[in-house]
Each structure stands twice: as structure tokens, then as C-alpha cells.
């Protein structure tokens, strides 16, 4: 019997990377709002070029098959709408894998979806070059698990499939902590580099360094109240080490949020900053720097949504 198809909903860089890598191992179908060329090219981190035909479907014209797994690979702010558009079409029990940043859609879709919901956090790097071309910029590692630690067998089986396909993955029972840790790093780096249009490494210098330190201090207090253990178990120092390590390792990068700003796209500020501020409010904590960034990013998002003035 042929294994059932993995649907990958959201054919951006990560979605196409996953589809490409899985395609030699299990049947895959890329689902998106607009048609993309069926022949896709992947440039590997080693610089090789691979061409492959990938099955595609438009989200409003899905084939009458029942997927084995649905991978949701949209940006964080598109995940719930993408899920809503599919949900009525899926029988109960189809596993959903959420590949989003932040901690916004994960708890909500874990409640809403009528089947197991795995969350994934990955350090795989990919970017889109064209409608038919994606670059796998750097190898990474993926962790998978449900927020309540159930469905360990499913997480292990999927991790095995991903690993065999060249995307090393591991099933974990603490994905909630891992999602918050990635969010913490993103919250300390992304709003600053996006607002000031700087590369990550520039955060090491004045005037930005003290701004990063203030964000880390706010994040550390909020996450301590949330019961999220700091990396290395070391309180605020653990968060400092993690953030500065990532800044160092990605010094020449333009972070994802800056890339979104430069391309005139909506950023993932709601998925990254809003959950921290909601947690701060729950615990009666002040977080003025995080709040200032969220306000600024919301103003930008509102301006993007406004129709151009008639003249
Ligand atoms: O969002 C990103 O680009 C990355 O997660 C990070 C770690 C901030 C590095 O640029």
C-alpha cells in the first residue's frame, strides 16, 4: 500500500523546502492560494541544484484525498485562516503539524483542530528566489511535539520521516519550552533590527546593545513568571548568553522581520510580542520596551493595510 500524502499548506521557503526533501520518501502535495510551477528547483547548502516535479493544489480546489498529515507552513499570522479554510474538508483524526514562529496560533489550533497537533521549531534556513526556485541556505535541526506531551509515537514517527528525508528532527516532550525560547530570542532581536533596518551583528554596538539588554531583562522576568526554564538553567544570565550567542552566529544576517519590512510585508510581531505582553499582564508585570515595539509594529501594520490616499 502506498503511504498517504503529506499536504504542505503554505508554499513559502520553508514549505517548499519540506516538500522538496520529503518528496523522495513519501507522497507530498503543496497547497497554496495561487498556482506555482509544478517543476521546482532547490539549491542545496552545498551549492548543488536539484529539480523536481511537485504535486500542487489550490486551497480552494483540493483533490478528494485524505492526507496522512497536514503541515501548516504559512507565516504565523496566516496559520489560523489557512487552517479554517481546510478544517471542514478534513475528517477527524488527521494530524496537523504547526511550523510557525512565536506562541500564538499553537495553543489556539491545539484546542480547535479535530486531531493530534504537533508543534515544530526548526533552525533550517531557506529563502525563496523565485516562484520555481528555493535556496536551502543552511542545515538545521527540528524539534517536534504536542503542547501537552501526548502523541509521542506520532512525533517519533514523523521525526524519523523528516530525518530520513534530510531534515534532522527529534521528538521532544517539552516543545512548549522550546517554542518560548525561540520566541525569546526573536523578541530580543527582531523588532530592533526591523525598526532600525540593521543587520543582527550591529546589535552588539551602541546605541543598540543596551536596548537589547533591556528587552532581555523584560523577557527573562516574564518567562520566569510563566515557568519557562532559562537555557542552561541560569536565570537572566542564561537568556543573555542565548541571545548574544545567536547575535554572534547570525551577525551578517538580515533577520526575518527585517526582510518582511524591506519587502513591504506584514511582520510576525503579533505572534512574537503579543504572547509575551499577554503573559506580562497575567502576572502583573510591566514590560515597557516590549510594549513600545508592539505599538510601533502595529502602527506600521495598520499603515500597510490602509488603501493608498487618492490624489
Ligand atoms: O528571525 C530570524 O531571522 C532568526 O530567527 C534570528 C534568530 C533572529 C536570526 O536572524
Short mmCIF file of C-alpha atoms and ligand atoms in Angstrom, two decimals:
data_model
loop_
_atom_site.label_atom_id
_atom_site.label_comp_id
_atom_site.label_asym_id
_atom_site.label_seq_id
_atom_site.Cartn_x
_atom_site.Cartn_y
_atom_site.Cartn_z
CA UNK A 1 0.00 0.00 0.00
CA UNK A 2 1.38 3.47 -0.88
CA UNK A 3 1.61 5.75 2.14
CA UNK A 4 -0.94 8.56 2.13
CA UNK A 5 0.07 12.04 1.09
CA UNK A 6 1.63 14.72 3.27
CA UNK A 7 -0.08 18.04 2.50
CA UNK A 8 2.15 21.08 2.93
CA UNK A 9 -0.03 24.14 3.23
CA UNK A 10 1.85 27.39 2.64
CA UNK A 11 4.38 27.10 -0.18
CA UNK A 12 6.84 29.73 1.08
CA UNK A 13 10.52 28.95 1.57
CA UNK A 14 10.08 26.53 4.47
CA UNK A 15 7.03 24.81 2.94
CA UNK A 16 8.78 24.23 -0.36
CA UNK A 17 11.95 23.03 1.39
CA UNK A 18 9.94 20.46 3.39
CA UNK A 19 8.00 19.37 0.28
CA UNK A 20 11.18 19.02 -1.74
CA UNK A 21 13.01 16.98 0.88
CA UNK A 22 10.03 14.76 1.75
CA UNK A 23 9.13 14.13 -1.88
CA UNK A 24 11.67 11.34 -2.40
CA UNK A 25 10.32 9.49 0.64
CA UNK A 26 6.55 9.98 0.90
CA UNK A 27 3.91 11.38 -1.48
CA UNK A 28 3.57 15.15 -0.98
CA UNK A 29 1.22 17.85 -2.21
CA UNK A 30 1.90 21.58 -1.89
CA UNK A 31 -1.24 23.58 -1.15
CA UNK A 32 -1.33 27.32 -1.72
CA UNK A 33 -3.65 30.18 -2.56
CA UNK A 34 -2.17 30.72 -6.02
CA UNK A 35 -0.77 28.26 -8.55
CA UNK A 36 3.01 27.75 -8.63
CA UNK A 37 5.08 25.98 -11.31
CA UNK A 38 4.98 22.21 -10.75
CA UNK A 39 8.70 21.89 -11.55
CA UNK A 40 10.63 23.33 -8.63
CA UNK A 41 14.37 23.88 -8.19
CA UNK A 42 16.14 23.57 -4.85
CA UNK A 43 19.64 24.97 -4.34
CA UNK A 44 21.24 22.96 -1.55
CA UNK A 45 23.53 24.40 1.18
CA UNK A 46 26.38 22.67 -0.70
CA UNK A 47 25.50 24.68 -3.83
CA UNK A 48 24.00 21.79 -5.83
CA UNK A 49 20.89 22.39 -7.90
CA UNK A 50 18.08 19.83 -7.87
CA UNK A 51 14.96 19.92 -9.98
CA UNK A 52 11.83 18.02 -9.04
CA UNK A 53 8.16 17.88 -10.05
CA UNK A 54 5.96 18.56 -7.02
CA UNK A 55 2.21 17.90 -6.92
CA UNK A 56 0.32 21.14 -6.30
CA UNK A 57 -3.23 22.06 -5.37
CA UNK A 58 -5.02 25.35 -4.83
CA UNK A 59 -6.52 25.69 -1.37
CA UNK A 60 -9.95 26.30 -2.94
CA UNK A 61 -9.70 23.28 -5.28
CA UNK A 62 -8.39 20.42 -3.14
CA UNK A 63 -8.38 16.87 -4.52
CA UNK A 64 -10.72 14.33 -2.87
CA UNK A 65 -7.93 12.56 -0.93
CA UNK A 66 -7.43 12.25 2.81
CA UNK A 67 -3.94 13.40 3.76
CA UNK A 68 -1.78 11.38 6.14
CA UNK A 69 -0.52 14.60 7.75
CA UNK A 70 -1.14 18.31 7.17
CA UNK A 71 1.94 20.52 7.62
CA UNK A 72 0.96 24.17 8.08
CA UNK A 73 3.92 26.25 6.91
CA UNK A 74 2.34 29.69 6.47
CA UNK A 75 3.63 32.74 8.33
CA UNK A 76 2.30 32.83 11.91
CA UNK A 77 -0.38 35.43 11.09
CA UNK A 78 -1.74 33.28 8.21
CA UNK A 79 -1.96 29.97 10.07
CA UNK A 80 -5.42 30.19 11.60
CA UNK A 81 -7.08 31.38 8.37
CA UNK A 82 -5.30 28.64 6.40
CA UNK A 83 -6.49 26.06 8.92
CA UNK A 84 -10.05 27.40 8.85
CA UNK A 85 -10.12 27.09 5.06
CA UNK A 86 -9.18 23.39 5.29
CA UNK A 87 -10.75 22.22 8.51
CA UNK A 88 -14.22 21.41 7.17
CA UNK A 89 -12.58 19.32 4.43
CA UNK A 90 -10.65 17.08 6.85
CA UNK A 91 -12.09 14.07 8.66
CA UNK A 92 -11.45 13.83 12.41
CA UNK A 93 -8.05 12.49 13.42
CA UNK A 94 -5.78 13.87 10.64
CA UNK A 95 -2.56 15.05 12.36
CA UNK A 96 -1.61 18.71 11.98
CA UNK A 97 1.98 19.97 12.25
CA UNK A 98 2.44 23.67 13.03
CA UNK A 99 5.75 25.12 11.79
CA UNK A 100 5.10 28.73 12.89
CA UNK A 101 7.27 31.07 14.94
CA UNK A 102 6.00 32.59 18.18
CA UNK A 103 3.40 31.24 20.54
CA UNK A 104 0.05 32.47 19.22
CA UNK A 105 -1.59 30.02 16.82
CA UNK A 106 -0.11 26.95 18.57
CA UNK A 107 -2.30 26.92 21.72
CA UNK A 108 -5.38 28.05 19.77
CA UNK A 109 -5.09 25.45 16.99
CA UNK A 110 -4.17 22.73 19.51
CA UNK A 111 -7.63 23.38 21.02
CA UNK A 112 -9.51 23.79 17.75
CA UNK A 113 -8.12 21.09 15.42
CA UNK A 114 -10.01 17.77 15.50
CA UNK A 115 -6.91 15.57 15.61
CA UNK A 116 -3.38 15.48 17.07
CA UNK A 117 -1.48 18.79 16.80
CA UNK A 118 2.32 18.69 16.76
CA UNK A 119 4.29 21.92 17.01
CA UNK A 120 7.66 22.18 15.30
CA UNK A 121 10.53 24.54 15.86
CA UNK A 122 13.33 24.48 13.33
CA UNK A 123 16.65 26.11 12.61
CA UNK A 124 16.60 25.05 8.93
CA UNK A 125 17.33 28.14 6.83
CA UNK A 126 15.62 28.69 3.47
CA UNK A 127 14.66 31.57 1.24
CA UNK A 128 12.60 31.96 -1.89
CA UNK A 129 14.43 33.04 -5.04
CA UNK A 130 11.54 32.80 -7.49
CA UNK A 131 8.18 31.07 -7.93
CA UNK A 132 10.06 27.97 -9.08
CA UNK A 133 13.27 28.24 -7.06
CA UNK A 134 14.13 27.96 -3.35
CA UNK A 135 17.50 28.05 -1.63
CA UNK A 136 18.17 25.77 1.33
CA UNK A 137 20.60 28.21 2.91
CA UNK A 138 21.80 26.18 5.86
CA UNK A 139 21.23 22.82 7.54
CA UNK A 140 19.49 22.93 10.89
CA UNK A 141 17.62 20.83 13.39
CA UNK A 142 13.91 20.41 14.07
CA UNK A 143 12.13 19.56 17.33
CA UNK A 144 8.58 18.22 17.33
CA UNK A 145 5.98 17.54 19.99
CA UNK A 146 2.47 18.30 21.22
CA UNK A 147 1.94 21.08 23.76
CA UNK A 148 0.58 18.59 26.31
CA UNK A 149 3.27 15.96 25.67
CA UNK A 150 0.82 13.38 24.23
CA UNK A 151 1.17 11.55 20.86
CA UNK A 152 4.84 10.76 21.43
CA UNK A 153 4.67 7.85 18.92
CA UNK A 154 3.36 10.11 16.19
CA UNK A 155 6.06 12.72 16.91
CA UNK A 156 8.73 9.99 16.81
CA UNK A 157 7.44 8.54 13.53
CA UNK A 158 7.30 11.96 11.89
CA UNK A 159 10.75 12.89 13.19
CA UNK A 160 12.05 9.68 11.62
CA UNK A 161 10.44 10.50 8.25
CA UNK A 162 11.87 14.04 8.28
CA UNK A 163 15.32 12.81 9.29
CA UNK A 164 15.35 10.19 6.54
CA UNK A 165 14.42 12.96 4.09
CA UNK A 166 17.45 15.04 5.09
CA UNK A 167 15.81 17.32 7.67
CA UNK A 168 17.20 16.03 11.00
CA UNK A 169 14.37 16.02 13.54
CA UNK A 170 13.76 14.86 17.09
CA UNK A 171 10.57 14.18 19.06
CA UNK A 172 10.54 16.04 22.40
CA UNK A 173 8.17 16.30 25.35
CA UNK A 174 8.98 19.96 26.09
CA UNK A 175 8.11 21.69 22.83
CA UNK A 176 6.29 24.46 24.77
CA UNK A 177 9.58 25.49 26.42
CA UNK A 178 11.44 25.28 23.10
CA UNK A 179 8.85 27.47 21.33
CA UNK A 180 9.09 30.08 24.11
CA UNK A 181 12.89 30.02 23.93
CA UNK A 182 12.88 30.70 20.20
CA UNK A 183 10.28 33.40 20.78
CA UNK A 184 12.52 34.96 23.47
CA UNK A 185 15.44 35.19 21.02
CA UNK A 186 13.19 36.59 18.30
CA UNK A 187 11.71 39.17 20.71
CA UNK A 188 15.16 40.45 21.73
CA UNK A 189 16.50 40.68 18.17
CA UNK A 190 13.79 41.05 15.55
CA UNK A 191 11.85 44.21 16.49
CA UNK A 192 15.07 46.21 16.91
CA UNK A 193 16.70 45.10 13.67
CA UNK A 194 13.42 45.56 11.81
CA UNK A 195 12.75 49.05 13.15
CA UNK A 196 16.30 50.31 12.68
CA UNK A 197 16.99 48.37 9.44
CA UNK A 198 20.27 46.90 10.70
CA UNK A 199 21.96 43.52 10.44
CA UNK A 200 21.92 41.33 13.56
CA UNK A 201 25.62 41.95 14.33
CA UNK A 202 25.05 45.71 14.68
CA UNK A 203 23.11 44.97 17.87
CA UNK A 204 26.48 44.38 19.58
CA UNK A 205 27.34 48.07 19.28
CA UNK A 206 25.98 51.30 20.69
CA UNK A 207 23.30 52.55 20.67
CA UNK A 208 21.63 49.15 20.25
CA UNK A 209 23.40 46.96 22.85
CA UNK A 210 21.65 48.50 25.90
CA UNK A 211 18.30 48.26 24.06
CA UNK A 212 18.83 44.51 23.60
CA UNK A 213 19.80 44.16 27.28
CA UNK A 214 16.58 45.90 28.35
CA UNK A 215 14.50 43.58 26.18
CA UNK A 216 16.31 40.52 27.58
CA UNK A 217 15.62 41.72 31.14
CA UNK A 218 11.90 42.11 30.44
CA UNK A 219 11.67 38.75 28.65
CA UNK A 220 13.57 36.96 31.46
CA UNK A 221 11.18 38.22 34.16
CA UNK A 222 8.07 37.36 32.13
CA UNK A 223 9.28 33.86 31.25
CA UNK A 224 10.30 33.17 34.85
CA UNK A 225 6.72 34.02 35.89
CA UNK A 226 5.42 31.75 33.07
CA UNK A 227 7.54 28.87 34.40
CA UNK A 228 9.69 28.66 31.23
CA UNK A 229 13.12 27.45 32.31
CA UNK A 230 16.01 29.60 31.05
CA UNK A 231 18.59 27.91 28.83
CA UNK A 232 21.37 26.40 30.92
CA UNK A 233 19.11 26.87 33.95
CA UNK A 234 20.84 30.20 34.57
CA UNK A 235 18.15 32.87 35.14
CA UNK A 236 18.60 36.15 33.27
CA UNK A 237 22.24 35.27 32.52
CA UNK A 238 21.04 32.14 30.65
CA UNK A 239 18.80 34.30 28.42
CA UNK A 240 21.63 36.82 27.87
CA UNK A 241 24.02 34.09 26.80
CA UNK A 242 21.49 32.56 24.42
CA UNK A 243 20.57 35.87 22.76
CA UNK A 244 24.17 37.10 22.36
CA UNK A 245 25.22 33.68 21.05
CA UNK A 246 22.54 33.90 18.32
CA UNK A 247 23.51 37.52 17.52
CA UNK A 248 27.12 36.40 17.13
CA UNK A 249 26.24 33.36 15.00
CA UNK A 250 23.93 35.40 12.73
CA UNK A 251 25.91 38.67 12.75
CA UNK A 252 25.80 39.17 9.00
CA UNK A 253 22.12 38.14 8.63
CA UNK A 254 19.13 40.28 7.92
CA UNK A 255 16.59 38.77 10.34
CA UNK A 256 13.25 37.54 9.01
CA UNK A 257 11.35 40.52 10.44
CA UNK A 258 13.68 42.98 8.71
CA UNK A 259 13.27 41.07 5.45
CA UNK A 260 9.49 41.34 5.82
CA UNK A 261 9.75 45.09 6.46
CA UNK A 262 12.04 45.61 3.46
CA UNK A 263 9.64 43.64 1.25
CA UNK A 264 6.61 45.62 2.49
CA UNK A 265 5.05 42.53 4.10
CA UNK A 266 3.26 42.11 7.41
CA UNK A 267 5.71 41.07 10.15
CA UNK A 268 5.23 38.34 12.79
CA UNK A 269 5.07 40.89 15.65
CA UNK A 270 1.70 39.62 16.91
CA UNK A 271 2.95 36.03 17.25
CA UNK A 272 6.21 37.07 18.93
CA UNK A 273 5.50 40.14 21.08
CA UNK A 274 1.78 39.82 21.89
CA UNK A 275 2.09 36.46 23.76
CA UNK A 276 4.86 37.96 25.94
CA UNK A 277 2.77 41.03 26.73
CA UNK A 278 -0.29 38.88 27.45
CA UNK A 279 1.84 36.82 29.87
CA UNK A 280 3.19 40.03 31.45
CA UNK A 281 -0.37 41.23 32.01
CA UNK A 282 -1.45 37.89 33.52
CA UNK A 283 1.39 38.14 36.03
CA UNK A 284 1.03 41.89 36.72
CA UNK A 285 4.45 42.72 35.21
CA UNK A 286 5.45 45.88 33.37
CA UNK A 287 7.21 45.43 30.00
CA UNK A 288 7.55 48.97 28.57
CA UNK A 289 10.17 48.18 25.90
CA UNK A 290 8.28 45.18 24.53
CA UNK A 291 5.06 47.23 24.60
CA UNK A 292 6.72 50.11 22.74
CA UNK A 293 7.90 47.73 19.98
CA UNK A 294 4.49 46.10 19.66
CA UNK A 295 2.80 49.51 19.37
CA UNK A 296 5.27 50.62 16.70
CA UNK A 297 4.88 47.40 14.70
CA UNK A 298 1.07 47.60 14.97
CA UNK A 299 1.13 51.17 13.65
CA UNK A 300 3.23 50.01 10.70
CA UNK A 301 0.84 47.09 10.05
CA UNK A 302 -2.15 49.45 10.14
CA UNK A 303 -0.44 51.77 7.65
CA UNK A 304 0.22 48.78 5.34
CA UNK A 305 -3.46 47.84 5.49
CA UNK A 306 -4.65 51.38 4.61
CA UNK A 307 -5.65 51.95 0.99
CA UNK A 308 -3.35 54.44 -0.73
CA UNK A 309 -4.63 58.01 -0.43
CA UNK A 310 -6.43 59.24 -3.57
CA UNK A 311 -4.73 62.16 -5.20
O1 LIG B 1 14.02 35.53 12.70
C1 LIG B 1 15.19 35.29 12.34
O2 LIG B 1 15.69 35.73 11.34
C2 LIG B 1 16.01 34.34 13.20
O3 LIG B 1 15.13 33.60 13.98
C3 LIG B 1 17.05 35.03 14.09
C4 LIG B 1 17.47 34.08 15.14
C5 LIG B 1 16.54 36.29 14.71
C6 LIG B 1 18.32 35.28 13.32
O4 LIG B 1 18.28 36.22 12.35
#
